[in-house]
Coordinates of C-alpha atoms (C1' of nucleotides) in Angstrom, one line a residue:
Chain A
X1 CA 47.1 18.1 -18.9
X2 CA 45.0 15.6 -20.6
X3 CA 46.3 12.0 -21.1
X4 CA 43.6 11.3 -23.6
X5 CA 44.7 14.1 -25.8
X6 CA 45.9 12.6 -29.1
X7 CA 49.7 12.3 -29.3
X8 CA 50.2 12.9 -25.6
X9 CA 53.4 11.3 -24.3
X10 CA 54.1 11.2 -20.6
X11 CA 57.5 12.1 -19.5
X12 CA 59.0 9.3 -17.4
X13 CA 60.6 11.7 -14.9
X14 CA 60.4 15.5 -14.7
X15 CA 63.1 16.2 -12.1
X16 CA 66.1 13.9 -11.9
X17 CA 66.8 13.1 -8.2
X18 CA 70.5 12.8 -7.4
X19 CA 71.4 9.9 -5.1
X20 CA 74.5 9.3 -3.2
X21 CA 76.7 6.3 -4.2
X22 CA 75.9 4.6 -1.0
X23 CA 72.1 4.9 -1.6
X24 CA 72.5 3.5 -5.0
X25 CA 74.6 0.6 -3.9
X26 CA 72.4 -0.3 -1.0
X27 CA 69.4 -0.2 -3.2
X28 CA 70.9 -2.5 -5.7
X29 CA 72.0 -5.0 -3.1
X30 CA 68.5 -4.8 -1.6
X31 CA 67.0 -5.4 -5.0
X32 CA 69.1 -8.5 -5.4
X33 CA 67.8 -10.0 -2.2
X34 CA 64.2 -8.8 -2.8
X35 CA 63.0 -12.1 -4.2
X36 CA 62.6 -15.2 -2.0
X37 CA 64.2 -17.5 -4.4
X38 CA 67.3 -15.5 -4.5
X39 CA 67.4 -15.5 -0.7
X40 CA 67.1 -19.2 -0.8
X41 CA 69.9 -19.5 -3.3
X42 CA 72.2 -17.3 -1.2
X43 CA 71.4 -19.3 1.9
X44 CA 72.3 -22.5 0.1
X45 CA 75.5 -21.0 -1.3
X46 CA 76.4 -19.6 2.1
X47 CA 75.6 -22.6 4.3
X48 CA 76.2 -25.6 2.2
X49 CA 79.7 -26.6 1.2
X50 CA 80.3 -23.1 0.0
X51 CA 80.5 -23.9 -3.6
X52 CA 77.7 -25.1 -5.8
X53 CA 76.7 -25.7 -9.3
X54 CA 73.5 -26.2 -11.2
X55 CA 72.2 -28.8 -8.8
X56 CA 70.2 -25.8 -7.8
X57 CA 67.9 -26.8 -10.6
X58 CA 67.2 -30.1 -8.8
X59 CA 66.7 -28.5 -5.4
X60 CA 64.5 -25.6 -6.5
X61 CA 61.4 -26.4 -8.6
X62 CA 61.9 -23.8 -11.2
X63 CA 62.8 -23.9 -14.9
X64 CA 66.5 -24.0 -15.5
X65 CA 66.4 -20.8 -17.5
X66 CA 64.7 -19.0 -14.6
X67 CA 67.3 -20.2 -12.1
X68 CA 70.0 -19.0 -14.5
X69 CA 68.3 -15.6 -14.7
X70 CA 68.3 -15.3 -10.9
X71 CA 71.9 -16.3 -10.7
X72 CA 72.7 -13.6 -13.2
X73 CA 70.9 -11.1 -11.0
X74 CA 73.0 -12.2 -8.0
X75 CA 76.2 -12.1 -10.1
X76 CA 75.4 -8.5 -11.2
X77 CA 74.9 -7.5 -7.6
X78 CA 78.3 -8.8 -6.8
X79 CA 77.1 -11.0 -3.9
X80 CA 78.1 -14.2 -5.7
X81 CA 80.8 -15.2 -8.2
X82 CA 80.9 -17.9 -10.8
X83 CA 83.8 -20.1 -11.9
X84 CA 83.5 -21.8 -15.2
X85 CA 84.4 -25.5 -14.9
X86 CA 83.1 -27.0 -18.1
X87 CA 80.6 -28.2 -18.7
X88 CA 79.6 -27.0 -15.2
X89 CA 79.8 -23.6 -13.5
X90 CA 80.5 -23.4 -9.9
X91 CA 78.9 -20.5 -8.0
X92 CA 79.8 -19.3 -4.5
X93 CA 79.5 -16.3 -2.3
X94 CA 81.8 -13.4 -3.0
X95 CA 83.2 -13.0 0.4
X96 CA 84.5 -9.5 0.0
X97 CA 81.2 -8.1 -1.2
X98 CA 79.3 -10.2 1.2
X99 CA 81.2 -8.5 4.1
X100 CA 80.7 -5.1 2.5
X101 CA 77.0 -5.8 2.4
X102 CA 77.1 -6.9 6.0
X103 CA 78.6 -3.7 7.3
X104 CA 76.5 -1.6 5.0
X105 CA 73.2 -3.0 6.2
X106 CA 74.5 -3.3 9.7
X107 CA 75.4 0.4 9.7
X108 CA 72.1 1.3 8.2
X109 CA 69.9 -0.5 10.7
X110 CA 72.1 0.3 13.6
X111 CA 71.1 4.0 13.4
X112 CA 70.5 5.7 16.7
X113 CA 66.7 6.0 17.0
X114 CA 66.6 8.2 20.0
X115 CA 63.4 10.0 19.7
X116 CA 62.9 13.6 20.4
X117 CA 59.2 13.6 19.7
X118 CA 56.2 11.9 21.2
X119 CA 55.8 9.0 18.8
X120 CA 55.5 5.6 20.2
Chain B
X1 CA 55.1 -24.7 -28.0
X2 CA 54.3 -21.8 -30.1
X3 CA 53.5 -18.4 -28.7
X4 CA 52.1 -17.1 -31.9
X5 CA 49.6 -19.9 -32.1
X6 CA 46.1 -18.4 -31.9
X7 CA 44.6 -18.4 -28.5
X8 CA 47.8 -19.4 -26.7
X9 CA 47.9 -18.3 -23.1
X10 CA 51.1 -18.7 -21.2
X11 CA 50.8 -20.0 -17.7
X12 CA 52.4 -17.7 -15.2
X13 CA 54.0 -20.4 -13.1
X14 CA 54.0 -24.1 -13.6
X15 CA 55.4 -25.3 -10.2
X16 CA 54.6 -23.3 -7.1
X17 CA 57.7 -22.9 -5.0
X18 CA 57.1 -22.9 -1.3
X19 CA 59.1 -20.4 0.6
X20 CA 59.7 -20.2 4.4
X21 CA 58.1 -17.3 6.3
X22 CA 61.6 -15.9 6.9
X23 CA 62.4 -15.9 3.2
X24 CA 59.2 -14.1 2.5
X25 CA 59.6 -11.5 5.2
X26 CA 63.3 -10.8 4.3
X27 CA 62.4 -10.5 0.6
X28 CA 59.6 -8.0 1.4
X29 CA 61.8 -5.9 3.6
X30 CA 64.6 -6.0 1.0
X31 CA 62.1 -4.9 -1.6
X32 CA 61.0 -2.0 0.6
X33 CA 64.6 -0.7 0.6
X34 CA 65.4 -1.6 -3.0
X35 CA 64.8 2.0 -4.2
X36 CA 67.2 4.8 -3.5
X37 CA 64.5 7.3 -2.6
X38 CA 63.1 5.0 0.0
X39 CA 66.5 4.5 1.5
X40 CA 66.8 8.3 1.6
X41 CA 63.5 8.6 3.3
X42 CA 64.4 6.0 5.9
X43 CA 67.7 7.7 6.6
X44 CA 65.9 11.0 7.1
X45 CA 63.4 9.5 9.4
X46 CA 66.1 7.6 11.4
X47 CA 68.6 10.4 11.7
X48 CA 66.6 13.6 11.8
X49 CA 64.4 14.4 14.7
X50 CA 62.8 11.0 14.4
X51 CA 59.5 12.2 13.3
X52 CA 58.7 13.8 10.0
X53 CA 55.8 14.7 7.8
X54 CA 55.4 16.0 4.3
X55 CA 58.4 18.3 4.5
X56 CA 59.8 15.3 2.6
X57 CA 58.1 16.8 -0.4
X58 CA 60.3 19.9 0.0
X59 CA 63.5 18.0 0.5
X60 CA 63.1 15.5 -2.2
X61 CA 62.4 16.8 -5.7
X62 CA 59.6 14.4 -6.6
X63 CA 55.9 14.9 -7.0
X64 CA 53.8 14.7 -3.9
X65 CA 51.9 11.8 -5.1
X66 CA 55.1 9.9 -5.8
X67 CA 56.5 10.5 -2.3
X68 CA 53.2 9.4 -0.9
X69 CA 53.4 6.2 -2.9
X70 CA 56.8 5.4 -1.5
X71 CA 55.7 6.2 2.0
X72 CA 52.9 3.7 1.5
X73 CA 55.4 1.1 0.4
X74 CA 57.4 1.7 3.5
X75 CA 54.3 1.6 5.7
X76 CA 53.3 -1.8 4.1
X77 CA 56.7 -3.1 4.9
X78 CA 56.3 -2.2 8.5
X79 CA 59.5 -0.3 8.7
X80 CA 57.8 3.0 9.4
X81 CA 54.5 4.1 10.9
X82 CA 52.3 7.1 10.4
X83 CA 50.3 9.1 12.9
X84 CA 47.5 11.2 11.6
X85 CA 47.6 14.7 13.0
X86 CA 45.3 16.6 10.8
X87 CA 45.9 18.1 8.4
X88 CA 49.4 16.6 8.6
X89 CA 50.7 13.1 9.0
X90 CA 53.7 12.4 11.0
X91 CA 55.9 9.5 10.0
X92 CA 58.6 7.8 11.9
X93 CA 60.5 4.6 12.1
X94 CA 58.7 1.6 13.6
X95 CA 61.3 0.7 16.2
X96 CA 60.2 -2.8 16.8
X97 CA 60.2 -3.8 13.2
X98 CA 63.4 -1.9 12.6
X99 CA 65.1 -4.0 15.2
X100 CA 63.7 -7.1 13.8
X101 CA 65.0 -6.2 10.4
X102 CA 68.4 -5.4 12.0
X103 CA 68.7 -8.9 13.5
X104 CA 67.3 -10.5 10.5
X105 CA 69.8 -9.0 8.0
X106 CA 72.5 -9.3 10.6
X107 CA 71.9 -13.0 11.0
X108 CA 71.7 -13.5 7.3
X109 CA 74.9 -11.8 6.4
X110 CA 76.7 -13.1 9.4
X111 CA 76.6 -16.6 8.0
X112 CA 79.7 -18.7 8.5
X113 CA 81.5 -18.7 5.1
X114 CA 84.1 -21.3 5.9
X115 CA 85.0 -22.7 2.6
X116 CA 85.5 -26.3 1.9
X117 CA 86.4 -26.0 -1.7
X118 CA 89.1 -24.1 -3.6
X119 CA 87.2 -21.0 -4.7
X120 CA 88.9 -17.7 -4.0
Chain C
dT1 C1' 29.6 28.0 5.3
dT2 C1' 33.5 28.9 2.7
dT3 C1' 38.3 28.6 2.1
dG4 C1' 42.8 26.7 2.6
dT5 C1' 46.1 23.0 3.7
dT6 C1' 47.7 18.4 3.6
dA7 C1' 48.1 14.0 2.0
dA8 C1' 45.9 9.8 -0.1
dT9 C1' 44.1 7.9 -4.1
dC10 C1' 42.8 7.5 -9.1
dG11 C1' 43.9 7.1 -13.8
dT12 C1' 47.4 6.8 -17.1
dA13 C1' 51.9 5.8 -19.5
dT14 C1' 56.1 3.5 -19.4
dA15 C1' 59.8 0.6 -17.5
dT16 C1' 61.3 -3.4 -15.2
dT17 C1' 60.7 -7.9 -13.3
dT18 C1' 59.5 -12.6 -13.5
dG19 C1' 58.5 -16.8 -15.7
dC20 C1' 58.6 -20.2 -19.3
dG21 C1' 60.2 -23.0 -23.5
dA22 C1' 63.3 -23.1 -27.3
dT23 C1' 67.6 -22.5 -28.9
dG24 C1' 72.6 -21.9 -28.9
dA25 C1' 77.4 -22.1 -27.2
dA26 C1' 81.1 -24.5 -25.0
dC27 C1' 83.0 -28.2 -23.7
dT28 C1' 83.5 -33.8 -22.8
dA29 C1' 83.2 -38.3 -24.0
dT30 C1' 82.6 -41.8 -27.4
Chain D
dA1 C1' 83.1 -36.5 -36.3
dT2 C1' 79.0 -37.4 -33.4
dA3 C1' 76.5 -37.3 -29.4
dG4 C1' 75.7 -35.8 -24.8
dT5 C1' 75.9 -32.4 -20.8
dT6 C1' 75.5 -28.0 -18.8
dC7 C1' 74.2 -23.5 -18.7
dA8 C1' 73.4 -18.8 -20.9
dT9 C1' 70.5 -16.3 -23.9
dC10 C1' 66.5 -15.2 -26.8
dG11 C1' 61.7 -14.2 -27.4
dC12 C1' 57.6 -13.8 -25.6
dA13 C1' 53.6 -13.0 -22.0
dA14 C1' 52.0 -11.4 -17.9
dA15 C1' 52.6 -8.9 -13.6
dT16 C1' 54.5 -5.4 -11.0
dA17 C1' 56.8 -1.0 -10.1
dT18 C1' 57.5 3.8 -10.9
dA19 C1' 56.3 8.4 -12.1
dC20 C1' 53.1 12.1 -13.0
dG21 C1' 48.9 15.3 -12.8
dA22 C1' 44.3 15.5 -11.3
dT23 C1' 41.0 14.8 -7.9
dT24 C1' 39.2 13.7 -3.5
dA25 C1' 39.0 13.4 1.6
dA26 C1' 39.6 15.2 6.0
dC27 C1' 40.2 18.5 8.7
dA28 C1' 41.4 23.7 10.5
dA29 C1' 40.7 28.4 10.2
dA30 C1' 38.1 32.3 8.7

DNA sequence: TTTGTTAATCGTATATTTGCGATGAACTAT
DNA sequence: ATAGTTCATCGCAAATATACGATTAACAAA
């Protein structure tokens, strides 16, 4: 197969891998916390007075639109929730999903690693 | 500011945000497990006979080069380790880093969420 | 030496993420 | 009505991630 051939178009995926629901959910949660600024936001929301608004823009030196974008990513992951309180919006941790994530990651990393081979 | 202006070059970042070491490490671990196929690989390595090699290629319907790429990502994260055993390579969980990740995520999600506001 | 096996790496195409400024929407206050 | 505040969204640029086939490297076996 020749990529330089005129008109060649690479297929994105040849075989579609089927993932379990748990794999998909864990991956999406992990993706949500895969950026240091989102970890910082989550820590602020979890440790400070629980609820927060856009003061984040004052604490974190990033453009307002960028912060908003990260908040949206966290919202989509379900780890946080937002309450409209015009003209402000108050964000806080979504406790139910937070606990789900806790047990999910806990169960994942808590795997029994008893080794039956000679790796160190 | 006009993006169409001839010769315009956007700056990637205006203000450099400083992250703590823990934020960086957590984000990189999270990024490593932010893809379902990497979660599957980790689960296989953690649950099966601990050590594995390229049989992964037979179990997971993806190109060998793609699997190798994902293994490299996991290696870089420190969550797994590889032992060259020509012509094969045996991969397994890096126990020390695995436990570190366990306590790191555990501590993160175990935050006290006592709420001092009226969010639900 | 030649052949075969295994896995990493290269080169490419495409998709997604990340960041910014500008703008718009929703609401308050004047 | 007008002006101000707050935040989401749009449009763009650049970087990174993801997937593949082809090739290479390293070694064992013949």
